[in-house]
Amino acid sequence: MTATAGWHEAVAGLSAAGEPLAALRGRLAAAGLQEYCAVFNPLAPALAPWAERLDGVPEPLRTLVELFVLGREVPAPAAEAALGAGLTDSLAGLGLLAAGPGGTRHLGGLVLRFVSGYWLLTDRPGPNPVSYFGDDSIALLTRLAPRAGGSALDLCSGPGLQALHLSSFADRVTAVEINPLAAALARVNACLNGRQERIEVLCGDLDEPVRGRRFDSIAANPPFLPFDDDFPSAFVGHGGADGLGMTRRVLAVLPGLLAEGGTAQLIGSCVAARSSPRLPGELERWCRDTGLDAVLTVATYAPLAPGSALFVALVESAALAAGRPRAEAEAAFARSLEAQGADVLLAHYLLVTPGRGELRVIDVARPARRTMWFASGMARPDWLG
Ligand SMILES: C[S@@+](CC[C@H](N)C(=O)[O-])C[C@H]1O[C@@H](n2cnc3c(N)ncnc32)[C@H](O)[C@@H]1O
């Protein structure tokens, strides 16, 4: 059985959770959970392949996979045998381990991932998550090159993956997230990785909680999916009509947040007519006005005309989030794209460094295959036949 709801109440009430979460980290490592997770391609986060490989997984690892990785309900005695009675009680006390029907235990809609050395609790994969994790999270993570020492800022942190990685380099990390539930989960994730002394999580709108402070490294994965502005869409993803709404807001506050010599790394997407992408013109002006250099790397593009797979996925997500009919979402999105003359979605990265106000563009974009974030997939070696 799969548990679907409940973590919201639990993490909203969590405060000092350092000790039990450190014990959990030790228990999971001892049982081999990180070894199990590492078998699966980190660029393709999905539950189904993990569930298919449970045969041959010994206890207590199997129970831990079901409970934490797959977010399933497991019998209470099995949970206790896998975690130990004391830790089971502590996690229940924190509200992270909930009691289900028929004497089961579950994580209340959370799943645990092991990503590049970090434990990360997030929502079970599904439409409109509160605490987001996706292939864009990994794409930004793998390119982060923060300065060693100093201070770092994770804007739009969600459950805090970028903040965790920044804390492996920087002395002090601040994560800012507007959703109080996602912010609470980011605090839990900091504890789960033993980084609570180095990561502070602030809940607020973009730069508002850190105004007046400056940072040596800044990472941002802001909402960047395009949708009609009048149509409320997924909270974690809505980037305005062209996808750049939140990116523009981040760019507007960046100069005031960067310490002298500091760098910033962003990931994003924007709608475009493939023949004339719009971003460079705007960015050129931004570089000139701020005196900062930027490298814009356009990785791939995906068809976004009505009927395309991406169009359909965005319409479904928007209709669900707004609780409005699918046909309305479809018509609104089609109108918005037509008004902008857009037929593709470009996936891009932005590196901002001190400099002379110049923009460089690396445009290697070809149609996206499997992921929008990498120009090539995994090659299939000949010897596999
Ligand atoms: C695409 S998710 C990125 C999450 C995480 N940084 C990652 O890379 O996986 C965007 C996050 O930005 C948050 N967000 C949206 N608007 C925001 C704002 N104005 N200020 C701060 N965070 C915001 C959303 O709640 C969501 O958690």
PDB file of C-alpha atoms and ligand atoms in Angstrom, residues 120 130-134 136-138 140 154-162 176-179 182 204-207 220-224 235-237 246 249 267, ligand 1:
ATOM      1  CA  LEU A 120      16.715  14.158   0.694  1.00  0.00           C
ATOM      2  CA  VAL A 130       4.784  21.000  -2.228  1.00  0.00           C
ATOM      3  CA  SER A 131       8.416  19.995  -1.915  1.00  0.00           C
ATOM      4  CA  TYR A 132       9.910  19.680  -5.347  1.00  0.00           C
ATOM      5  CA  PHE A 133      12.562  17.377  -6.737  1.00  0.00           C
ATOM      6  CA  GLY A 134      13.102  16.718 -10.452  1.00  0.00           C
ATOM      7  CA  ASP A 136      16.317  19.990 -13.151  1.00  0.00           C
ATOM      8  CA  SER A 137      17.296  19.730  -9.462  1.00  0.00           C
ATOM      9  CA  ILE A 138      20.000  17.240 -10.437  1.00  0.00           C
ATOM     10  CA  LEU A 140      21.726  22.334 -11.382  1.00  0.00           C
ATOM     11  CA  ASP A 154      20.137  28.890  -2.244  1.00  0.00           C
ATOM     12  CA  LEU A 155      17.205  30.907  -3.618  1.00  0.00           C
ATOM     13  CA  CYS A 156      13.928  29.003  -4.053  1.00  0.00           C
ATOM     14  CA  SER A 157      15.421  26.123  -2.093  1.00  0.00           C
ATOM     15  CA  GLY A 158      12.452  23.742  -1.940  1.00  0.00           C
ATOM     16  CA  PRO A 159      13.548  20.782   0.245  1.00  0.00           C
ATOM     17  CA  GLY A 160      17.125  22.035   0.083  1.00  0.00           C
ATOM     18  CA  LEU A 161      19.189  19.874  -2.275  1.00  0.00           C
ATOM     19  CA  GLN A 162      21.258  22.782  -3.613  1.00  0.00           C
ATOM     20  CA  VAL A 176      15.252  30.875   1.131  1.00  0.00           C
ATOM     21  CA  GLU A 177      11.929  29.242   0.325  1.00  0.00           C
ATOM     22  CA  ILE A 178       8.485  30.864   0.164  1.00  0.00           C
ATOM     23  CA  ASN A 179       6.468  27.799   1.079  1.00  0.00           C
ATOM     24  CA  ALA A 182       8.937  23.110   1.967  1.00  0.00           C
ATOM     25  CA  GLY A 204      10.027  34.284   2.599  1.00  0.00           C
ATOM     26  CA  ASP A 205       9.758  35.829  -0.820  1.00  0.00           C
ATOM     27  CA  LEU A 206      13.047  35.646  -2.742  1.00  0.00           C
ATOM     28  CA  ASP A 207      15.518  38.245  -1.357  1.00  0.00           C
ATOM     29  CA  ALA A 220      18.792  29.342  -7.911  1.00  0.00           C
ATOM     30  CA  ASN A 221      16.321  26.921  -9.413  1.00  0.00           C
ATOM     31  CA  PRO A 222      13.318  29.268  -9.572  1.00  0.00           C
ATOM     32  CA  PRO A 223       9.907  28.291 -10.937  1.00  0.00           C
ATOM     33  CA  PHE A 224      10.403  28.431 -14.700  1.00  0.00           C
ATOM     34  CA  PHE A 235       3.079  26.699  -7.197  1.00  0.00           C
ATOM     35  CA  VAL A 236       6.536  25.219  -7.450  1.00  0.00           C
ATOM     36  CA  GLY A 237       6.796  25.700 -11.182  1.00  0.00           C
ATOM     37  CA  MET A 246      10.742  34.462 -11.657  1.00  0.00           C
ATOM     38  CA  ARG A 249      12.956  38.720 -10.446  1.00  0.00           C
ATOM     39  CA  ILE A 267      18.771  27.010 -14.253  1.00  0.00           C
TER      40      ILE A 267
HETATM   41  C1  LIG B   1      11.651  24.341  -9.167  1.00  0.00           C
HETATM   42  S1  LIG B   1      11.536  24.340  -7.408  1.00  0.00           S
HETATM   43  C2  LIG B   1      13.268  24.166  -6.981  1.00  0.00           C
HETATM   44  C3  LIG B   1      13.501  23.442  -5.681  1.00  0.00           C
HETATM   45  C4  LIG B   1      14.968  23.119  -5.379  1.00  0.00           C
HETATM   46  N1  LIG B   1      15.781  24.320  -5.304  1.00  0.00           N
HETATM   47  C5  LIG B   1      15.555  22.171  -6.387  1.00  0.00           C
HETATM   48  O1  LIG B   1      16.486  22.567  -7.129  1.00  0.00           O
HETATM   49  O2  LIG B   1      15.100  21.032  -6.445  1.00  0.00           O
HETATM   50  C6  LIG B   1      11.189  26.046  -7.097  1.00  0.00           C
HETATM   51  C7  LIG B   1      10.956  26.392  -5.616  1.00  0.00           C
HETATM   52  O3  LIG B   1      10.811  27.813  -5.502  1.00  0.00           O
HETATM   53  C8  LIG B   1       9.847  28.101  -4.492  1.00  0.00           C
HETATM   54  N2  LIG B   1       9.382  29.475  -4.716  1.00  0.00           N
HETATM   55  C9  LIG B   1       8.417  29.909  -5.572  1.00  0.00           C
HETATM   56  N3  LIG B   1       8.289  31.255  -5.514  1.00  0.00           N
HETATM   57  C10 LIG B   1       9.219  31.673  -4.595  1.00  0.00           C
HETATM   58  C11 LIG B   1       9.575  32.956  -4.081  1.00  0.00           C
HETATM   59  N4  LIG B   1       8.955  34.069  -4.506  1.00  0.00           N
HETATM   60  N5  LIG B   1      10.548  33.051  -3.148  1.00  0.00           N
HETATM   61  C12 LIG B   1      11.175  31.912  -2.699  1.00  0.00           C
HETATM   62  N6  LIG B   1      10.868  30.669  -3.143  1.00  0.00           N
HETATM   63  C13 LIG B   1       9.914  30.556  -4.082  1.00  0.00           C
HETATM   64  C14 LIG B   1       8.805  27.021  -4.694  1.00  0.00           C
HETATM   65  O4  LIG B   1       7.987  26.855  -3.566  1.00  0.00           O
HETATM   66  C15 LIG B   1       9.698  25.807  -5.001  1.00  0.00           C
HETATM   67  O5  LIG B   1      10.036  25.120  -3.821  1.00  0.00           O
END
